[in-house]
Amino acid sequence: MSPDPSPLAPLDEDWERALCLVAHPDDMEFGAAAAVARWTGQGKSVVYCMVTSGEAGIDGLDPETCREVREAEQVESARIVGVDVVDFLREPDGILEYGVALRRRLAAVVRAHRPEIVITGNFRDTWGGRNLNQADHIAVGRAVLDAVRDAGNRWVFHEQVAEGAEPWGGVRAVWAFGSPQATHAVDTTDSFDAGVASLEAHAAYIEGLGWENWDPREFLEGMARSAGSRLGTRFAAPFEVLPMGWGD
Ligand SMILES: [Zn+2]
């Protein structure tokens, strides 16, 4: 018998604005879209920013065509969960590098949207066990953590401030979905269907994966059920919580 999985604590929902900063179209839908649907349903503002357009993600489609297809799918996917703003930074898919250049771009996005919560994907080396994470996810997640701090310091990437951006030090936490080190979760029982529809909106991408008999609902249900059993709800979305203030 395997040991009881550790319980997950309920996420803080006392906030108004979240920014989701992820590497690829579809990243949100594989782990967090149902949570987003819950929050927009509560009247919170959630915006998406994709660092790449996932243009290297479909083997049979050249990147120029693929970019258009995937951006359109992402915009529709966001709309389904109540997100009206989707930014695309159009950095190169598959070969993102963690570093100052990426931090600079992400800090500008944080300064522009002034969120209280920043959501990103798993940036740990694995998904748990031996399934390796993907390089873009690791680069983006690490850069997000730094960019959130950079955004609050007027002397870091000062050219943005000189051009009129205000520093923003109001991010209270970064939440990473899909992390093997999840500590918290949110009940997604009532918003689960919206999350499924949001993933299904990536039809060309899912088709391009060529996974035989792969069912988005079944896939999401497996993850949501196991997190739900740790939170004490039917379905849940798990997050690793990284506090960005002092004294949390
Ligand atoms: Zn991805």
Coordinates of C-alpha atoms and ligand atoms in Angstrom, one line a residue:
M1 CA 0.0 0.0 0.0
S2 CA 1.3 3.4 -0.9
P3 CA 1.5 6.0 1.9
D4 CA -1.3 8.6 2.2
P5 CA -0.5 11.5 -0.1
S6 CA 0.1 14.7 1.9
P7 CA -2.9 17.0 2.2
L8 CA -3.0 20.2 0.2
A9 CA -4.0 23.5 1.8
P10 CA -6.6 25.8 0.2
L11 CA -5.2 28.6 -1.9
D12 CA -5.7 32.2 -0.8
E13 CA -8.5 33.7 -3.0
D14 CA -8.4 37.1 -1.5
W15 CA -7.0 38.9 -4.5
E16 CA -8.3 40.7 -7.6
R17 CA -5.7 40.5 -10.4
A18 CA -3.7 37.6 -11.6
L19 CA -1.2 37.4 -14.5
C20 CA -0.5 34.0 -16.1
L21 CA 2.9 33.9 -17.6
V22 CA 3.7 30.6 -19.4
A23 CA 6.0 29.3 -22.2
H24 CA 3.4 27.9 -24.6
P25 CA -0.2 28.0 -25.8
D26 CA -1.8 24.9 -24.1
D27 CA 0.3 25.1 -20.9
M28 CA -2.5 26.7 -18.9
E29 CA -5.0 24.2 -20.3
F30 CA -3.0 21.2 -19.1
G31 CA -3.0 22.3 -15.5
A32 CA -4.8 25.5 -14.5
A33 CA -7.6 26.5 -16.9
A34 CA -10.4 25.1 -14.6
A35 CA -9.0 27.2 -11.7
V36 CA -8.9 30.2 -13.9
A37 CA -12.6 29.6 -14.9
R38 CA -13.5 29.5 -11.1
W39 CA -11.6 32.8 -10.5
T40 CA -13.1 34.7 -13.4
G41 CA -16.5 33.4 -12.3
Q42 CA -15.8 35.2 -9.0
G43 CA -15.3 38.4 -10.9
K44 CA -11.5 38.4 -10.6
S45 CA -9.4 39.7 -13.5
V46 CA -7.0 37.1 -15.1
V47 CA -4.8 37.9 -18.1
Y48 CA -2.6 35.5 -20.1
C49 CA 0.8 36.1 -21.5
M50 CA 2.5 33.4 -23.7
V51 CA 6.2 33.7 -24.1
T52 CA 6.2 31.8 -27.3
S53 CA 3.4 30.9 -29.7
G54 CA 4.2 27.2 -29.6
E55 CA 5.1 27.4 -33.3
A56 CA 7.5 24.5 -33.1
G57 CA 4.8 22.3 -31.6
I58 CA 3.2 20.5 -34.6
D59 CA 5.5 18.3 -36.5
G60 CA 3.6 18.5 -39.8
L61 CA 3.1 22.3 -39.8
D62 CA 5.7 24.9 -40.6
P63 CA 6.3 27.5 -37.8
E64 CA 4.8 30.5 -39.6
T65 CA 1.5 28.7 -40.3
C66 CA 1.6 27.0 -36.9
R67 CA 2.0 30.3 -35.1
E68 CA -1.3 31.6 -36.5
V69 CA -3.2 28.4 -35.7
R70 CA -1.9 28.1 -32.2
E71 CA -2.4 31.8 -31.3
A72 CA -6.0 31.6 -32.5
E73 CA -6.6 28.4 -30.5
Q74 CA -5.1 30.0 -27.4
V75 CA -7.3 33.1 -27.7
E76 CA -10.4 30.9 -28.0
S77 CA -9.2 28.7 -25.2
A78 CA -8.8 31.7 -22.9
R79 CA -12.2 33.1 -23.9
I80 CA -13.9 29.9 -22.7
V81 CA -12.5 30.4 -19.2
G82 CA -13.3 34.2 -19.1
V83 CA -9.9 35.6 -20.1
D84 CA -10.1 38.4 -22.6
V85 CA -6.5 39.5 -22.7
V86 CA -3.9 37.2 -24.2
D87 CA -0.4 38.7 -25.0
F88 CA 2.1 36.8 -27.2
L89 CA 5.8 37.8 -26.7
R90 CA 6.8 35.7 -29.7
E91 CA 10.1 34.5 -28.3
P92 CA 11.4 31.4 -30.2
D93 CA 9.6 28.2 -29.2
G94 CA 11.7 25.3 -27.9
I95 CA 15.0 27.3 -27.4
L96 CA 14.2 29.8 -24.7
E97 CA 17.1 30.7 -22.5
Y98 CA 16.9 31.7 -18.9
G99 CA 18.8 34.9 -18.5
V100 CA 18.6 38.7 -18.2
A101 CA 17.1 39.1 -21.7
L102 CA 14.1 37.0 -20.7
R103 CA 13.8 38.6 -17.3
R104 CA 13.7 42.0 -19.0
R105 CA 10.8 41.0 -21.2
L106 CA 8.9 39.4 -18.3
A107 CA 9.5 42.3 -15.9
A108 CA 7.9 44.6 -18.5
V109 CA 4.8 42.4 -18.6
V110 CA 4.6 42.4 -14.8
R111 CA 4.9 46.2 -14.7
A112 CA 2.2 46.6 -17.4
H113 CA -0.4 44.4 -15.7
R114 CA 0.4 45.0 -12.0
P115 CA -0.9 41.7 -10.7
E116 CA -1.2 40.5 -7.1
I117 CA -0.7 36.9 -8.1
V118 CA 1.5 35.6 -10.9
I119 CA 0.8 32.1 -12.2
T120 CA 3.3 30.0 -14.1
G121 CA 3.9 26.4 -15.0
N122 CA 6.1 23.8 -13.3
F123 CA 9.8 24.8 -13.5
R124 CA 11.2 21.9 -11.5
D125 CA 13.4 19.4 -13.3
T126 CA 10.7 16.7 -13.5
W127 CA 6.9 16.3 -13.2
G128 CA 7.6 14.0 -10.3
G129 CA 9.2 10.6 -10.6
R130 CA 11.4 10.4 -13.7
N131 CA 9.4 12.3 -16.3
L132 CA 11.6 15.1 -17.4
N133 CA 10.2 18.6 -17.7
Q134 CA 10.7 20.6 -20.9
A135 CA 13.5 23.3 -21.2
D136 CA 11.2 26.2 -22.0
H137 CA 9.1 25.6 -18.9
I138 CA 12.2 25.6 -16.7
A139 CA 13.6 28.8 -18.3
V140 CA 10.3 30.7 -18.1
G141 CA 9.5 29.6 -14.5
R142 CA 12.9 30.6 -13.2
A143 CA 12.8 33.9 -15.1
V144 CA 9.3 34.6 -13.8
L145 CA 10.5 34.4 -10.2
D146 CA 13.3 36.8 -10.9
A147 CA 11.2 39.2 -13.1
V148 CA 8.6 39.6 -10.3
R149 CA 11.4 41.0 -8.1
D150 CA 13.0 42.9 -10.9
A151 CA 9.6 44.6 -11.6
G152 CA 9.6 46.2 -8.2
N153 CA 13.0 47.7 -8.4
R154 CA 13.1 51.0 -10.5
W155 CA 16.8 50.6 -11.1
V156 CA 16.6 47.2 -12.6
F157 CA 15.6 47.5 -16.3
H158 CA 15.4 51.2 -15.6
E159 CA 15.0 52.0 -19.3
Q160 CA 11.4 50.8 -18.9
V161 CA 10.8 53.2 -16.1
A162 CA 12.5 56.0 -18.0
E163 CA 10.0 55.3 -20.8
G164 CA 7.0 55.6 -18.5
A165 CA 6.5 52.2 -16.9
E166 CA 5.9 52.3 -13.1
P167 CA 7.8 49.8 -10.9
W168 CA 5.4 47.2 -9.5
G169 CA 6.3 45.5 -6.2
G170 CA 2.8 44.3 -5.4
V171 CA 3.1 40.6 -6.4
R172 CA 2.4 38.6 -3.3
A173 CA 3.1 35.2 -4.6
V174 CA 4.0 33.1 -7.7
W175 CA 1.9 30.0 -8.0
A176 CA 3.3 27.1 -10.2
F177 CA 0.8 24.6 -11.5
G178 CA 1.9 21.0 -12.4
S179 CA 4.6 21.1 -9.8
P180 CA 5.7 17.9 -8.1
Q181 CA 6.2 20.1 -5.0
A182 CA 2.6 21.3 -4.9
T183 CA 1.5 22.6 -1.4
H184 CA -1.9 24.1 -2.1
A185 CA -4.9 23.6 -4.3
V186 CA -8.2 25.1 -5.3
D187 CA -11.5 23.4 -5.7
T188 CA -12.4 23.1 -9.4
T189 CA -15.4 20.8 -9.1
D190 CA -17.8 23.4 -10.5
S191 CA -15.5 24.8 -13.2
F192 CA -14.1 21.5 -14.4
D193 CA -16.1 21.4 -17.6
A194 CA -14.9 24.8 -18.7
G195 CA -11.4 23.6 -18.1
V196 CA -12.0 20.6 -20.4
A197 CA -13.5 22.8 -23.1
S198 CA -10.6 25.1 -22.8
L199 CA -8.1 22.2 -23.5
E200 CA -10.3 20.9 -26.3
A201 CA -10.0 24.3 -28.0
H202 CA -6.4 23.3 -28.9
A203 CA -7.8 20.9 -31.5
A204 CA -5.0 21.3 -34.1
Y205 CA -2.4 20.9 -31.5
I206 CA -4.0 17.8 -30.0
E207 CA -4.5 16.3 -33.4
G208 CA -0.9 17.0 -34.2
L209 CA 0.3 15.1 -31.2
G210 CA -1.1 12.0 -32.7
W211 CA -1.8 10.4 -29.4
E212 CA -4.2 7.6 -30.2
N213 CA -7.5 7.5 -28.2
W214 CA -6.3 10.3 -26.0
D215 CA -9.2 12.0 -24.2
P216 CA -8.8 15.5 -22.8
R217 CA -11.5 14.9 -20.2
E218 CA -10.1 11.6 -19.0
F219 CA -6.7 13.1 -18.8
L220 CA -7.7 16.2 -16.8
E221 CA -10.0 14.1 -14.6
G222 CA -7.2 11.9 -13.4
M223 CA -5.1 14.8 -12.2
A224 CA -8.1 16.7 -10.8
R225 CA -9.3 13.7 -8.8
S226 CA -6.0 13.0 -7.2
A227 CA -5.5 16.7 -6.2
G228 CA -9.2 16.7 -5.0
S229 CA -8.6 13.7 -2.8
R230 CA -5.8 15.7 -1.1
L231 CA -7.9 18.9 -0.7
G232 CA -11.1 17.1 0.3
T233 CA -13.1 18.0 -2.8
R234 CA -14.2 16.1 -5.8
F235 CA -11.8 17.9 -8.2
A236 CA -9.0 20.4 -7.6
A237 CA -6.0 22.0 -9.3
P238 CA -2.8 21.8 -7.3
F239 CA -0.1 24.6 -7.1
E240 CA 3.3 25.1 -5.6
V241 CA 3.1 28.4 -3.7
L242 CA 6.2 30.7 -3.7
P243 CA 5.6 33.7 -1.5
M244 CA 7.3 36.9 -2.9
G245 CA 6.8 39.2 0.1
W246 CA 8.7 39.1 3.4
G247 CA 7.2 37.5 6.5
D248 CA 4.8 35.1 4.6
Ligands
ZN1 ZN 4.5 23.8 -22.7

